[in-house]
Each structure stands twice: as structure tokens, then as C-alpha cells.
Coordinates of C-alpha atoms in Angstrom, one line a residue:
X1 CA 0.0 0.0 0.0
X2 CA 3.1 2.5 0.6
X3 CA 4.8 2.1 -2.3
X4 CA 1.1 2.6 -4.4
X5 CA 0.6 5.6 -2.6
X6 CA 4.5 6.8 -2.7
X7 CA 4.0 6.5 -6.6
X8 CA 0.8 7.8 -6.8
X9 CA 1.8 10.9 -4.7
X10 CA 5.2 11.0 -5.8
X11 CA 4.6 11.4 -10.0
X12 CA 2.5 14.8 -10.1
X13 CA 4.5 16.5 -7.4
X14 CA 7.8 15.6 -8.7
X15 CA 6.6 16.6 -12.2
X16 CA 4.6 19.7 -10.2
X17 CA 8.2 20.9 -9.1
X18 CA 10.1 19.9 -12.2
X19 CA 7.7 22.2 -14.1
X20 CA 7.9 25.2 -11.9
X21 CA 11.1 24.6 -12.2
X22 CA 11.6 25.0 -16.5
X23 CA 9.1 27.5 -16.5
X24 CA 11.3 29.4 -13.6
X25 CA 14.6 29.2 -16.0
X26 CA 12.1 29.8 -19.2
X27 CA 11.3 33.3 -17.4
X28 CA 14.8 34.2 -16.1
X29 CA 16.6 33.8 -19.5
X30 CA 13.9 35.8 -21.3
X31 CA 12.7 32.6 -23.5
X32 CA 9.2 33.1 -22.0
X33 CA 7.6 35.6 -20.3
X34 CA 5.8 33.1 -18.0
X35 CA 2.4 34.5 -16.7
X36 CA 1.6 33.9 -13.2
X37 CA -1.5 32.5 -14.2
X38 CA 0.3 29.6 -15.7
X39 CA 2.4 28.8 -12.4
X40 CA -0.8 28.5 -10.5
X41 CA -2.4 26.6 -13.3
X42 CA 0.8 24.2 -12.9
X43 CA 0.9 23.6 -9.4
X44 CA -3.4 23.7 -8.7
X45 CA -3.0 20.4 -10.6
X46 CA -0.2 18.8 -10.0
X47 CA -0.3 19.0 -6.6
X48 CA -4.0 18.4 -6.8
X49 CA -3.4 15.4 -8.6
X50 CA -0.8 14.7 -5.8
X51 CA -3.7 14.6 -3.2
X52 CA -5.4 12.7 -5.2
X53 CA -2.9 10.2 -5.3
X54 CA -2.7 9.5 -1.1
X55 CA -6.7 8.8 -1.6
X56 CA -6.4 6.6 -4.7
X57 CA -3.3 5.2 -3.2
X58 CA -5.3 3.7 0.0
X59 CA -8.3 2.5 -2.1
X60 CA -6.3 1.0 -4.8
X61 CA -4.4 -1.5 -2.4
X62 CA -6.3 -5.1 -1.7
X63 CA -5.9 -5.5 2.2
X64 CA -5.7 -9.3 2.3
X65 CA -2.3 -10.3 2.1
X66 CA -3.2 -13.8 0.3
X67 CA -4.0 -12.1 -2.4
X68 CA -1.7 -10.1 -5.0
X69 CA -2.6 -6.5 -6.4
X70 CA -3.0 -5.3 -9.8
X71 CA -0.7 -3.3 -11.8
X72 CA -2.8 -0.2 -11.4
X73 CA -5.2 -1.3 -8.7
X74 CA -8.4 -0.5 -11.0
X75 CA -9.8 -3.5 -9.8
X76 CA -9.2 -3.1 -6.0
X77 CA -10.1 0.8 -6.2
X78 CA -14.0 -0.4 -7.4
X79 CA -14.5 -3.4 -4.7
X80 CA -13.2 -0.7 -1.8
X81 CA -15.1 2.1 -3.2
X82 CA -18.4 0.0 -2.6
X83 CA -17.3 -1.5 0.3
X84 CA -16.3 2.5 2.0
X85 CA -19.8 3.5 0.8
X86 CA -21.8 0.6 1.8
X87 CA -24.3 0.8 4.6
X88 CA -24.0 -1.2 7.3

């Protein structure tokens, strides 16, 4: 379950950052006058998609250790959806 959400967190903040980062040294060597509005743009959804990632990290993991997880966890993510929303 760590290493799902690791990866699933880890991806669109590290990309987050690396993009701030380009668009930072665009700007400062006069390529591209980067607007602000793009910076926020950049880092609203990476590190949304980041959040994102600690939530779909936890319901993407199967919790019985007999059983092996999927590559992506698409399967595991719809059986603990239904079973976080059921009624009981």
C-alpha cells in the first residue's frame, strides 16, 4: 500500500516541481515571459493530482495479504469504493 501511494503521490509532485522549475529558467533567461497564471495553473494540478494520489493510493491496495494486487489497482479501487460507501 506504501509504495502505491508513494507513486501515486510522488509522480505529479515531482513533475509539479520539475515544471515550476523549467518554467522558472524559461522566465529568467527571457525565452518566456511566463504568466503567473500559468504557475498556478501548474501547481493547482499537479499538486492536486498529488492529493489525489494518497486517496487513490489507500483505495487502490487489496488489504488481504493472500492475495496479490493489480498493476494499477483499478480493480481493488471499485471493490473498496463499494465497500467505503456501503451501509451497514
Amino acid at each position: 500500500m506504501m509504495g502505491r501511494i508513494v507513486v501515486f503521490l510522488g509522480t505529479p509532485l515531482d513533475l509539479g516541481v520539475a515544471i515550476l522549475k523549467i518554467l522558472d529558467v524559461l522566465k529568467d533567461r527571457n525565452v518566456w515571459d511566463v504568466s503567473l497564471w500559468v504557475m498556478f495553473l501548474t501547481t493547482f494540478v499537479t499538486f492536486g493530482a498529488s492529493a489525489l494520489g494518497i486517496a487513490y493510493g489507500s483505495l487502490s491496495t487489496n488489504l488481504d495479504p493472500t492475495k496479490t494486487n493489480s498493476l494499477f489497482g483499478l480493480k481493488e479501487a471499485k471493490e473498496n469504493w463499494v465497500e467505503m460507501w456501503k451501509d451497514e
